[in-house]
Tab-separated table of C-alpha atoms in Angstrom:
chain	number	residue	atom	x	y	z
A	13	UNK	CA	-66.777	-28.320	-108.253
A	14	UNK	CA	-66.157	-25.906	-111.047
A	15	UNK	CA	-63.035	-27.958	-111.906
A	16	UNK	CA	-65.235	-31.219	-112.065
A	17	UNK	CA	-67.900	-29.412	-114.139
A	18	UNK	CA	-65.186	-28.248	-116.642
A	19	UNK	CA	-64.133	-31.893	-117.105
A	20	UNK	CA	-67.304	-33.916	-117.034
A	21	UNK	CA	-70.201	-31.379	-117.607
A	22	UNK	CA	-73.421	-31.147	-115.763
A	23	UNK	CA	-73.888	-34.821	-115.102
A	24	UNK	CA	-76.355	-34.497	-112.006
A	25	UNK	CA	-79.152	-32.182	-111.252
A	26	UNK	CA	-77.380	-30.719	-108.168
A	27	UNK	CA	-74.541	-29.540	-110.534
A	28	UNK	CA	-76.873	-26.869	-111.682
A	29	UNK	CA	-76.490	-24.962	-108.504
A	30	UNK	CA	-73.313	-23.720	-110.170
A	31	UNK	CA	-73.475	-21.466	-113.251
A	32	UNK	CA	-71.376	-22.197	-116.306
A	33	UNK	CA	-69.104	-19.244	-117.077
A	34	UNK	CA	-66.251	-20.428	-115.031
A	35	UNK	CA	-66.349	-24.186	-116.121
A	36	UNK	CA	-66.367	-22.843	-119.684
A	37	UNK	CA	-63.277	-20.658	-119.129
A	38	UNK	CA	-61.546	-23.738	-117.463
A	39	UNK	CA	-62.535	-25.981	-120.318
A	40	UNK	CA	-61.279	-23.600	-122.871
A	41	UNK	CA	-57.923	-23.023	-120.958
A	42	UNK	CA	-57.503	-26.902	-120.701
A	43	UNK	CA	-58.018	-27.275	-124.482
A	44	UNK	CA	-55.409	-24.639	-125.110
A	45	UNK	CA	-52.927	-26.181	-122.659
A	46	UNK	CA	-53.494	-29.595	-124.153
A	47	UNK	CA	-52.778	-28.439	-127.611
A	48	UNK	CA	-49.524	-26.598	-126.487
A	49	UNK	CA	-48.255	-28.743	-123.652
A	50	UNK	CA	-49.875	-32.362	-123.847
A	51	UNK	CA	-47.572	-33.759	-121.215
A	52	UNK	CA	-48.508	-31.478	-118.358
A	53	UNK	CA	-51.652	-29.946	-119.466
A	54	UNK	CA	-53.701	-30.449	-116.326
A	55	UNK	CA	-51.205	-28.835	-113.936
A	56	UNK	CA	-50.705	-25.921	-116.330
A	57	UNK	CA	-54.388	-25.458	-116.641
A	58	UNK	CA	-54.648	-24.978	-112.948
A	59	UNK	CA	-51.693	-22.592	-112.688
A	60	UNK	CA	-53.182	-20.546	-115.762
A	61	UNK	CA	-56.567	-20.515	-114.300
A	62	UNK	CA	-55.373	-19.235	-111.040
A	63	UNK	CA	-53.383	-16.543	-112.982
A	64	UNK	CA	-56.498	-15.550	-114.978
A	65	UNK	CA	-58.638	-15.283	-111.859
A	66	UNK	CA	-56.156	-13.037	-110.100
A	67	UNK	CA	-55.690	-10.915	-113.218
A	68	UNK	CA	-59.527	-10.568	-113.370
A	69	UNK	CA	-59.527	-9.451	-109.704
A	70	UNK	CA	-56.953	-6.833	-110.507
A	71	UNK	CA	-59.109	-5.553	-113.344
A	72	UNK	CA	-62.082	-5.390	-110.886
A	73	UNK	CA	-59.857	-3.420	-108.537
A	74	UNK	CA	-59.074	-0.825	-111.346
A	75	UNK	CA	-62.639	-0.486	-112.323
A	76	UNK	CA	-63.739	-0.270	-108.597
A	77	UNK	CA	-61.393	2.709	-108.218
A	78	UNK	CA	-62.756	4.450	-111.344
A	79	UNK	CA	-66.202	3.935	-110.107
A	80	UNK	CA	-65.339	5.220	-106.640
A	81	UNK	CA	-63.777	8.341	-108.100
A	82	UNK	CA	-66.953	9.061	-110.045
A	83	UNK	CA	-69.402	8.512	-107.165
A	84	UNK	CA	-67.351	9.650	-104.128
A	85	UNK	CA	-65.660	12.391	-106.015
A	86	UNK	CA	-62.647	12.560	-103.558
A	87	UNK	CA	-59.425	10.936	-104.659
A	88	UNK	CA	-58.187	9.996	-101.069
A	89	UNK	CA	-61.578	8.409	-100.173
A	90	UNK	CA	-61.745	6.462	-103.433
A	91	UNK	CA	-58.117	5.161	-102.916
A	92	UNK	CA	-58.797	4.168	-99.344
A	93	UNK	CA	-62.156	2.509	-100.333
A	94	UNK	CA	-60.270	0.499	-103.078
A	95	UNK	CA	-57.665	-0.723	-100.564
A	96	UNK	CA	-60.515	-1.975	-98.330
A	97	UNK	CA	-61.975	-3.734	-101.345
A	98	UNK	CA	-58.715	-5.441	-101.976
A	99	UNK	CA	-58.594	-6.773	-98.518
A	100	UNK	CA	-62.211	-7.750	-98.231
A	101	UNK	CA	-63.284	-10.648	-95.883
A	102	UNK	CA	-63.937	-12.992	-98.789
A	103	UNK	CA	-60.553	-12.244	-100.497
A	104	UNK	CA	-59.618	-15.976	-100.463
A	105	UNK	CA	-62.334	-16.737	-103.091
A	106	UNK	CA	-61.078	-13.761	-105.189
A	107	UNK	CA	-57.614	-15.339	-105.619
A	108	UNK	CA	-58.449	-19.122	-106.409
A	109	UNK	CA	-60.289	-20.852	-109.087
A	110	UNK	CA	-63.676	-19.641	-108.141
A	111	UNK	CA	-66.329	-17.390	-109.732
A	112	UNK	CA	-66.121	-14.434	-107.356
A	113	UNK	CA	-63.474	-12.453	-109.073
A	114	UNK	CA	-65.399	-12.802	-112.461
A	115	UNK	CA	-68.755	-11.734	-110.865
A	116	UNK	CA	-67.131	-8.845	-109.260
A	117	UNK	CA	-65.450	-7.523	-112.432
A	118	UNK	CA	-68.428	-7.869	-114.552
A	119	UNK	CA	-70.978	-6.449	-112.029
A	120	UNK	CA	-68.642	-3.440	-111.062
A	121	UNK	CA	-67.862	-2.766	-114.792
A	122	UNK	CA	-71.569	-2.764	-115.595
A	123	UNK	CA	-72.206	-0.329	-112.613
A	124	UNK	CA	-69.503	1.890	-113.914
A	125	UNK	CA	-70.914	1.934	-117.500
A	126	UNK	CA	-74.466	2.634	-116.210
A	127	UNK	CA	-73.383	5.469	-113.814
A	128	UNK	CA	-71.316	7.227	-116.415
A	129	UNK	CA	-73.810	6.614	-119.316
A	130	UNK	CA	-74.599	9.758	-121.261
A	131	UNK	CA	-76.242	7.728	-123.993
A	132	UNK	CA	-78.645	4.795	-123.958
A	133	UNK	CA	-76.266	2.437	-125.862
A	134	UNK	CA	-73.827	2.573	-122.952
A	135	UNK	CA	-76.411	1.232	-120.640
A	136	UNK	CA	-76.900	-1.702	-123.134
A	137	UNK	CA	-73.191	-2.350	-122.793
A	138	UNK	CA	-73.678	-2.344	-119.028
A	139	UNK	CA	-76.516	-4.888	-119.409
A	140	UNK	CA	-74.075	-7.158	-121.294
A	141	UNK	CA	-71.743	-7.091	-118.333
A	142	UNK	CA	-74.609	-7.896	-115.989
A	143	UNK	CA	-75.517	-10.873	-118.319
A	144	UNK	CA	-71.957	-12.174	-117.820
A	145	UNK	CA	-72.262	-11.602	-114.064
A	146	UNK	CA	-75.466	-13.674	-114.254
A	147	UNK	CA	-73.649	-16.455	-115.911
A	148	UNK	CA	-71.490	-16.613	-112.747
A	149	UNK	CA	-74.242	-16.117	-110.118
A	150	UNK	CA	-78.003	-16.074	-110.168
A	151	UNK	CA	-78.229	-12.923	-108.166
A	152	UNK	CA	-76.699	-11.065	-111.141
A	153	UNK	CA	-80.211	-10.618	-112.312
A	154	UNK	CA	-80.679	-8.114	-109.492
A	155	UNK	CA	-78.165	-5.769	-111.290
A	156	UNK	CA	-80.919	-4.927	-113.759
A	157	UNK	CA	-81.923	-2.088	-111.340
A	158	UNK	CA	-78.755	-0.265	-112.422
A	159	UNK	CA	-79.925	-0.282	-116.072
A	160	UNK	CA	-83.458	0.870	-114.793
A	161	UNK	CA	-82.024	3.744	-112.709
A	162	UNK	CA	-79.734	4.999	-115.538
A	163	UNK	CA	-82.443	4.620	-118.187
A	164	UNK	CA	-84.941	6.546	-116.146
A	165	UNK	CA	-82.204	9.331	-115.476
A	166	UNK	CA	-81.628	9.630	-119.298
A	167	UNK	CA	-85.279	9.530	-120.146
A	168	UNK	CA	-86.089	12.582	-118.107
A	169	UNK	CA	-83.001	14.709	-118.792
A	170	UNK	CA	-84.181	16.391	-120.809
A	171	UNK	CA	-87.699	14.979	-120.899
A	172	UNK	CA	-88.957	14.706	-124.396
A	173	UNK	CA	-90.778	12.185	-126.710
A	174	UNK	CA	-87.592	10.949	-128.375
A	175	UNK	CA	-85.819	10.243	-125.158
A	176	UNK	CA	-88.920	8.553	-123.778
A	177	UNK	CA	-89.112	6.043	-126.716
A	178	UNK	CA	-85.345	5.503	-126.514
A	179	UNK	CA	-85.521	4.769	-122.898
A	180	UNK	CA	-88.364	2.327	-123.217
A	181	UNK	CA	-86.465	0.454	-126.011
A	182	UNK	CA	-83.278	0.503	-123.986
A	183	UNK	CA	-85.108	-0.900	-120.961
A	184	UNK	CA	-86.748	-3.606	-122.886
A	185	UNK	CA	-83.333	-4.526	-124.448
A	186	UNK	CA	-81.522	-4.732	-121.128
A	187	UNK	CA	-84.305	-6.725	-119.729
A	188	UNK	CA	-84.145	-9.210	-122.581
A	189	UNK	CA	-80.386	-9.536	-122.472
A	190	UNK	CA	-80.165	-10.359	-118.703
A	191	UNK	CA	-83.411	-12.312	-118.354
A	192	UNK	CA	-82.650	-14.281	-121.597
A	193	UNK	CA	-79.239	-15.226	-120.137
A	194	UNK	CA	-80.823	-16.394	-116.860
A	195	UNK	CA	-83.731	-18.064	-118.587
A	196	UNK	CA	-81.293	-20.003	-120.971
A	197	UNK	CA	-78.969	-21.028	-118.247
A	198	UNK	CA	-81.687	-21.933	-115.728
A	199	UNK	CA	-84.800	-22.984	-117.321
A	200	UNK	CA	-84.159	-23.948	-120.991
A	201	UNK	CA	-80.999	-26.025	-120.370
A	202	UNK	CA	-82.528	-27.884	-117.357
A	203	UNK	CA	-85.784	-28.650	-119.289
A	204	UNK	CA	-83.932	-29.982	-122.321
A	205	UNK	CA	-81.675	-32.126	-120.231
A	206	UNK	CA	-83.993	-33.591	-117.695
A	207	UNK	CA	-87.572	-33.251	-118.828
A	208	UNK	CA	-87.495	-34.345	-122.525
A	209	UNK	CA	-86.849	-37.902	-123.719
A	210	UNK	CA	-86.581	-39.305	-120.119
A	211	UNK	CA	-88.300	-42.363	-118.670
A	212	UNK	CA	-88.823	-40.679	-115.091
A	213	UNK	CA	-89.772	-37.074	-115.465
A	214	UNK	CA	-88.777	-35.020	-112.392
A	215	UNK	CA	-91.589	-33.283	-110.398
A	216	UNK	CA	-90.239	-29.804	-111.122
A	217	UNK	CA	-90.579	-30.290	-114.791
A	218	UNK	CA	-94.371	-30.207	-114.507
A	219	UNK	CA	-94.461	-26.707	-113.044
A	220	UNK	CA	-95.584	-23.628	-114.979
A	221	UNK	CA	-91.896	-22.419	-114.986
A	222	UNK	CA	-89.715	-25.724	-114.961
A	223	UNK	CA	-86.879	-24.072	-112.791
A	224	UNK	CA	-84.184	-26.544	-112.052
A	225	UNK	CA	-82.133	-24.004	-110.193
A	226	UNK	CA	-84.834	-23.257	-107.557
A	227	UNK	CA	-85.388	-27.051	-107.196
A	228	UNK	CA	-81.715	-27.862	-106.646
A	229	UNK	CA	-81.235	-24.944	-104.260
A	230	UNK	CA	-84.325	-26.055	-102.234
A	231	UNK	CA	-83.270	-29.749	-102.243
A	232	UNK	CA	-79.612	-29.703	-101.635
A	233	UNK	CA	-78.925	-26.262	-100.211
A	234	UNK	CA	-81.803	-25.739	-97.782
A	235	UNK	CA	-82.811	-22.658	-99.678
A	236	UNK	CA	-86.350	-21.350	-98.875
A	237	UNK	CA	-88.143	-18.643	-97.027
A	238	UNK	CA	-86.704	-18.618	-93.356
A	239	UNK	CA	-85.334	-22.138	-93.706
A	240	UNK	CA	-81.941	-20.950	-92.723
A	241	UNK	CA	-83.299	-19.245	-89.518
A	242	UNK	CA	-85.794	-22.048	-88.593
A	243	UNK	CA	-84.262	-25.111	-90.113
A	244	UNK	CA	-82.137	-27.702	-88.397
A	245	UNK	CA	-78.920	-27.091	-90.495
A	246	UNK	CA	-76.485	-25.887	-87.725
A	247	UNK	CA	-73.794	-25.360	-90.333
A	248	UNK	CA	-75.815	-22.830	-92.178
A	249	UNK	CA	-77.063	-21.285	-88.992
A	250	UNK	CA	-73.493	-20.893	-87.721
A	251	UNK	CA	-72.454	-19.287	-90.926
A	252	UNK	CA	-75.213	-16.757	-90.640
A	253	UNK	CA	-73.812	-15.567	-87.269
A	254	UNK	CA	-70.394	-15.375	-88.639
A	255	UNK	CA	-71.484	-13.042	-91.493
A	256	UNK	CA	-73.557	-10.572	-89.277
A	257	UNK	CA	-70.602	-8.216	-88.560
A	258	UNK	CA	-70.227	-7.555	-92.298
A	259	UNK	CA	-73.947	-6.776	-92.801
A	260	UNK	CA	-74.001	-4.545	-89.646
A	261	UNK	CA	-71.075	-2.579	-91.068
A	262	UNK	CA	-72.892	-2.402	-94.370
A	263	UNK	CA	-76.062	-0.931	-92.773
A	264	UNK	CA	-74.062	1.547	-90.740
A	265	UNK	CA	-72.289	2.717	-94.025
A	266	UNK	CA	-75.510	3.220	-95.742
A	267	UNK	CA	-76.868	5.334	-92.798
A	268	UNK	CA	-73.509	7.451	-93.044
A	269	UNK	CA	-73.962	8.059	-96.747
A	270	UNK	CA	-77.575	9.177	-96.388
A	271	UNK	CA	-76.412	11.612	-93.760
A	272	UNK	CA	-73.792	12.962	-96.101
A	273	UNK	CA	-76.544	13.949	-98.616
A	274	UNK	CA	-75.359	11.563	-101.192
A	275	UNK	CA	-78.786	9.799	-101.372
A	276	UNK	CA	-79.557	10.300	-105.008
A	277	UNK	CA	-76.081	9.160	-106.158
A	278	UNK	CA	-76.192	5.935	-104.216
A	279	UNK	CA	-79.813	4.954	-104.538
A	280	UNK	CA	-79.175	1.830	-106.919
A	281	UNK	CA	-76.112	0.833	-104.825
A	282	UNK	CA	-78.062	0.921	-101.622
A	283	UNK	CA	-81.006	-1.019	-102.971
A	284	UNK	CA	-78.735	-3.557	-104.497
A	285	UNK	CA	-76.923	-4.154	-101.206
A	286	UNK	CA	-80.218	-4.277	-99.164
A	287	UNK	CA	-81.715	-6.677	-101.602
A	288	UNK	CA	-78.720	-9.004	-101.447
A	289	UNK	CA	-78.703	-8.892	-97.609
A	290	UNK	CA	-82.425	-9.646	-97.465
A	291	UNK	CA	-82.215	-12.379	-100.040
A	292	UNK	CA	-79.470	-14.204	-98.288
A	293	UNK	CA	-81.042	-13.676	-94.734
A	294	UNK	CA	-84.588	-14.651	-95.709
A	295	UNK	CA	-84.244	-17.102	-98.566
A	296	UNK	CA	-80.712	-18.221	-99.453
A	297	UNK	CA	-78.374	-20.142	-97.258
A	298	UNK	CA	-76.306	-17.976	-95.077
A	299	UNK	CA	-72.977	-19.614	-96.127
A	300	UNK	CA	-72.684	-17.374	-99.084
A	301	UNK	CA	-73.551	-14.097	-97.252
A	302	UNK	CA	-70.238	-12.340	-97.070
A	303	UNK	CA	-69.019	-13.884	-100.386
A	304	UNK	CA	-72.050	-12.337	-102.208
A	305	UNK	CA	-71.864	-8.989	-100.440
A	306	UNK	CA	-67.996	-8.629	-100.884
A	307	UNK	CA	-68.225	-7.033	-104.293
A	308	UNK	CA	-70.802	-4.454	-103.368
A	309	UNK	CA	-69.016	-1.084	-103.725
A	310	UNK	CA	-71.198	1.083	-101.482
A	311	UNK	CA	-69.933	-0.398	-98.198
A	312	UNK	CA	-66.261	0.301	-98.980
A	313	UNK	CA	-66.950	3.894	-99.857
A	314	UNK	CA	-67.798	4.529	-96.288
A	315	UNK	CA	-64.885	2.544	-94.929
A	316	UNK	CA	-62.526	4.597	-97.116
A	317	UNK	CA	-63.996	7.760	-95.735
A	318	UNK	CA	-63.659	6.747	-92.170
A	319	UNK	CA	-59.982	6.003	-92.713
A	320	UNK	CA	-59.400	9.516	-94.179
A	321	UNK	CA	-61.458	11.214	-91.504
A	322	UNK	CA	-59.459	9.513	-88.716
A	323	UNK	CA	-56.196	10.549	-90.426
A	324	UNK	CA	-57.358	14.145	-90.594
A	325	UNK	CA	-58.231	14.237	-86.979
A	326	UNK	CA	-54.708	13.206	-85.982
A	327	UNK	CA	-53.375	14.057	-83.454
A	328	UNK	CA	-56.796	14.976	-81.646
A	329	UNK	CA	-58.297	11.494	-82.302
A	330	UNK	CA	-61.018	10.382	-80.000
A	331	UNK	CA	-62.220	6.817	-79.442
A	332	UNK	CA	-64.666	6.940	-82.298
A	333	UNK	CA	-61.810	8.044	-84.605
A	334	UNK	CA	-59.877	4.799	-83.661
A	335	UNK	CA	-63.012	2.612	-84.041
A	336	UNK	CA	-63.556	4.029	-87.525
A	337	UNK	CA	-59.983	3.573	-88.539
A	338	UNK	CA	-59.323	0.084	-87.229
A	339	UNK	CA	-62.779	-1.921	-86.950
A	340	UNK	CA	-62.940	-2.904	-90.459
A	341	UNK	CA	-59.185	-3.666	-90.751
A	342	UNK	CA	-59.230	-5.874	-87.665
A	343	UNK	CA	-62.520	-7.555	-88.624
A	344	UNK	CA	-61.373	-8.272	-92.180
A	345	UNK	CA	-57.840	-9.576	-91.003
A	346	UNK	CA	-59.423	-11.995	-88.448
A	347	UNK	CA	-62.006	-13.175	-91.105
A	348	UNK	CA	-59.317	-13.698	-93.742
A	349	UNK	CA	-57.061	-15.774	-91.432
A	350	UNK	CA	-59.846	-17.929	-90.143
A	351	UNK	CA	-61.117	-18.263	-93.700
A	352	UNK	CA	-57.829	-19.607	-95.033
A	353	UNK	CA	-57.960	-22.255	-92.311
A	354	UNK	CA	-61.639	-23.296	-92.588
A	355	UNK	CA	-62.190	-23.167	-96.492
A	356	UNK	CA	-59.789	-26.211	-97.191
A	357	UNK	CA	-61.684	-28.262	-94.576
A	358	UNK	CA	-65.061	-27.623	-96.453
A	359	UNK	CA	-66.584	-26.245	-93.211
A	360	UNK	CA	-69.487	-24.051	-93.856
A	361	UNK	CA	-68.094	-20.495	-93.505
A	362	UNK	CA	-69.003	-17.511	-95.581
């Protein structure tokens, strides 16, 4: 779909379910390849785009490791968590011409900038990363909570009038950057394309907020409150069951982190993960569940800790140590293999 959009543009309303950053990158790459190698431009474009996507994934791995070092604070744990991230269940989508690697890089980089921010301008740079993430996926707008958390942290340390006004200005700037990006991609472009100078005006154009994205998601992707659970689309229901193990492991990881007294450090990461899970479970179609949650750092931090703890308990490992060491590895490996087989068949999977 992204490849087609890069060639033909957004010809139909259903195309607006896919945000434009990746089609734009493919289109620019094609123009460059055509200028340099006109005879085989299309094939070279595909190869270069695959290479760019993998390079972006590698960059996301580097940033992930730096963020894990800052939050977790133990090098061995951070390293193991990074390895778990590399071999995540949705890894297929991170290595092909798809938007997951771009979303992962910009979202994790924004988290890192916000988490390490000692000045308000660094938070604004983080919001720019979140805006780029939003141009890949609509749920990038949720990432604003990291800006809010870091802004409040700086506003009250130390608490004074100058920091307060700087914090308010920073918060409004971050809100404008991310919301403006989402509004432009979603509302403005759709309204200009389908609601003005057209003979037959679509019904969604008459709403208070003419939101083409929500309309397309509801009409073509069965998105709506509890529609996946109560609807008749068996493909989406089966995908929901397939993604449950990842969500269960994620919830267990949050509980483990809270027990380790890291609550304040991981508040925004925990809320972000829970919001994504609730959004997918209650509103979005379950087909994207594992894909969306695969770039959430907090779950891998616990998996990495489990790996290290199991190794430290050797040779006196109990059953729980073996479970902690291998449960994610086995699950991710099985998921990855089945994913390779199912994705090319277009069977609803993750």
